[in-house]
C-alpha cells in the first residue's frame, strides 16, 4: 500500500472514533443500531464498499443509509453488491472486524491484511464507484457525510450521491418501464368476463411517514385504472414507523394511524392481514398457472422444458400458508430469517419465489429458463400468435422484468399484485380467502445477552442454552395446532418469540409462557 494511501486512511479514520463499550455486529441486513453510535461504522463501510468495488473490477457498489422499519432514532447501513443483491456473505466477517477495530492503527492493519489476502489492486486505472442513498431519517444527512468520507479515503474512489431514495430503487429501473410492463400484463388478461368489483380500483397505501410515500405519489400520476391514495406520506409531520408501517401492522396487528373504518371495511373489528405469505401464494398460483399453460400440447424438444418451481419461506410463515402451498403441489423449503438466505435458496430454482411473512420477497428466474422462455415465445408467436400458450410465455417474460430480481422491492411487488389480481378478476377479499391464517402472536423479550440463544434447523429449534427447547416443546404440546420458536433478532437487541395455535387466546398464552421461559433461562434485560 502506498504511503499516501496509508496516511489518508490514518488521518481520516482518526476523525471517526468508534463508540466506547459498544460491540457492533453485521446482522440480518447490515448494521443497525441507535443512530448516535453509527458514525464510525458508516465511515468504515464507505471504505469497505470502495474495496468491494475494486475487488469486482470497479463495478458499482450501493450503500443505503437506512434502518428500514426500525424506530426513527435508529439508523443503519446496507451494502448492495454489483448483482443488486446484498453484500456477499463472505465479506461479512471483514465488515464486522472493520466496524469494531478500536484504533486507526488497528483499522489500517485490518485493511492492509485484507487487501493482500483478496489481492485487491488499490492503484487501478478504473476507480471504485459507489452509489449512495439514504431514507428520510433526520440522522441520515450526517451519516451520509461520514460515509462519503470513508469512500474518499480510498484514493480515487468516486461517490454518486442519489440523495433520498428507497433501498430497492438504488438498484432498480425507472418507473416508466414498470408502467409499460403493468400495461403489458393488463393487456394479456384473459377474456371471458373475469370482472373486478367496484371499489377495487382504489388502493390506500400507508407511506409509514417514510421515503416510499413520496415515490408512490409519482407513480400515481402514471398508472391507468388504479387510484393510489397515500396516507402517512410524512408531509404532515408524522414520525417514521411510529404507529404506522408494515412492521407495526404485521407484528402488533393494529390498523396504522390515518386509516379509518371505511378503509378497512366497516364491519371489521379485527384486522384482516394480507401478508407476505398471501403475496407468495398469489404469485405461486399465477406462475404455476402460466407454466402449465405453456406446457400444454408441446411435443418437440424445446417445448418440453419442465421448469423447476420452488417456494421459500421462513419459520415465521403462517402454518396455514405452508399447508396451502403444499396442497397446491408446490415444493416448499425453509431458510433462516433474512432475505440473504431466502434469496440464495430461491436462486437454485428455474423459478424461485420467496417471501418473509412481513412482506420482504421477490421472484427469481434462472438465466437458462429465461433463455428457453424467450426461444419458446419466438416459436409460439410464429405458429400460434395470440394463443393461451403464447400469452403465458409473454406474461412470464413480463413478470421477470417487472419484479425486481435484485432484491425484494415493495413497489414492483405491489404492481405485480395488482396485475395478478386483475388477471384473476379477484377482489382483495377473494385473495384473502385463499386460506385462513392460524392465529399467531409475536413478542420481543429483552435479555442480558441475546447471543446466548443458538438455533438450528432454519431457526425452528434451540440448541443453546441446554434444556430450553424441551421446555418449549412441553408448553407447545398443550395447545391444539400449537407451534412456537424463539431466535435472537438480527436487527434489534431482543429475543423474538413466535407462537401459533388454533385460537388467538391459545397463541397469546403460548407466546407468553415461552417468553417466561426465555426470561427464566436467560435472565432479564436492562429494560
Ligand atoms: P430480525 O430482527 O433478525 O428478526 C427483522 C425481520 C426479518 C427481516 C429483517 C430485516 C421479522 C420477524 N424479522 O429481522 O424478517 O425483515 O428484520 O429487515 O419480521
mmCIF file of C-alpha atoms in Angstrom, residues 173-190 218-226 286 391 394-395 397-399 401-403 411-412 414-420 422-423:
data_model
loop_
_atom_site.group_PDB
_atom_site.id
_atom_site.type_symbol
_atom_site.label_atom_id
_atom_site.label_comp_id
_atom_site.label_asym_id
_atom_site.label_seq_id
_atom_site.Cartn_x
_atom_site.Cartn_y
_atom_site.Cartn_z
ATOM 1 C CA UNK A 173 -35.170 0.583 -13.136
ATOM 2 C CA UNK A 174 -37.186 3.664 -13.869
ATOM 3 C CA UNK A 175 -40.889 3.788 -13.136
ATOM 4 C CA UNK A 176 -41.775 4.345 -16.764
ATOM 5 C CA UNK A 177 -40.533 0.880 -17.645
ATOM 6 C CA UNK A 178 -42.501 -0.617 -14.749
ATOM 7 C CA UNK A 179 -45.617 1.072 -16.079
ATOM 8 C CA UNK A 180 -45.143 -0.385 -19.557
ATOM 9 C CA UNK A 181 -44.853 -3.863 -18.056
ATOM 10 C CA UNK A 182 -48.001 -3.461 -15.950
ATOM 11 C CA UNK A 183 -49.818 -2.382 -19.086
ATOM 12 C CA UNK A 184 -48.436 -5.386 -20.945
ATOM 13 C CA UNK A 185 -49.782 -7.746 -18.256
ATOM 14 C CA UNK A 186 -53.138 -5.943 -18.210
ATOM 15 C CA UNK A 187 -53.418 -6.297 -22.000
ATOM 16 C CA UNK A 188 -52.934 -10.026 -21.594
ATOM 17 C CA UNK A 189 -55.829 -10.512 -19.146
ATOM 18 C CA UNK A 190 -57.888 -13.499 -20.293
ATOM 19 C CA UNK A 218 -45.078 9.956 -8.555
ATOM 20 C CA UNK A 219 -46.305 6.534 -9.584
ATOM 21 C CA UNK A 220 -49.914 7.587 -9.129
ATOM 22 C CA UNK A 221 -49.663 10.056 -11.954
ATOM 23 C CA UNK A 222 -48.521 7.314 -14.315
ATOM 24 C CA UNK A 223 -50.927 4.463 -13.551
ATOM 25 C CA UNK A 224 -54.079 3.765 -15.540
ATOM 26 C CA UNK A 225 -57.153 2.373 -13.847
ATOM 27 C CA UNK A 226 -55.716 2.361 -10.327
ATOM 28 C CA UNK A 286 -50.214 -17.318 -11.088
ATOM 29 C CA UNK A 391 -49.680 -15.332 -23.874
ATOM 30 C CA UNK A 394 -45.311 -13.338 -22.656
ATOM 31 C CA UNK A 395 -46.770 -12.993 -19.167
ATOM 32 C CA UNK A 397 -41.380 -12.690 -19.521
ATOM 33 C CA UNK A 398 -43.204 -9.545 -18.383
ATOM 34 C CA UNK A 399 -43.195 -10.740 -14.753
ATOM 35 C CA UNK A 401 -38.883 -7.833 -15.980
ATOM 36 C CA UNK A 402 -41.447 -6.213 -13.707
ATOM 37 C CA UNK A 403 -40.450 -7.908 -10.487
ATOM 38 C CA UNK A 411 -43.182 -1.022 -5.250
ATOM 39 C CA UNK A 412 -42.658 -3.572 -8.007
ATOM 40 C CA UNK A 414 -47.305 -4.003 -5.286
ATOM 41 C CA UNK A 415 -47.640 -3.514 -9.035
ATOM 42 C CA UNK A 416 -47.392 -7.237 -9.674
ATOM 43 C CA UNK A 417 -50.032 -7.971 -7.022
ATOM 44 C CA UNK A 418 -52.380 -5.515 -8.750
ATOM 45 C CA UNK A 419 -51.662 -7.020 -12.168
ATOM 46 C CA UNK A 420 -52.230 -10.602 -10.950
ATOM 47 C CA UNK A 422 -56.739 -8.117 -12.321
ATOM 48 C CA UNK A 423 -55.669 -11.174 -14.277
#
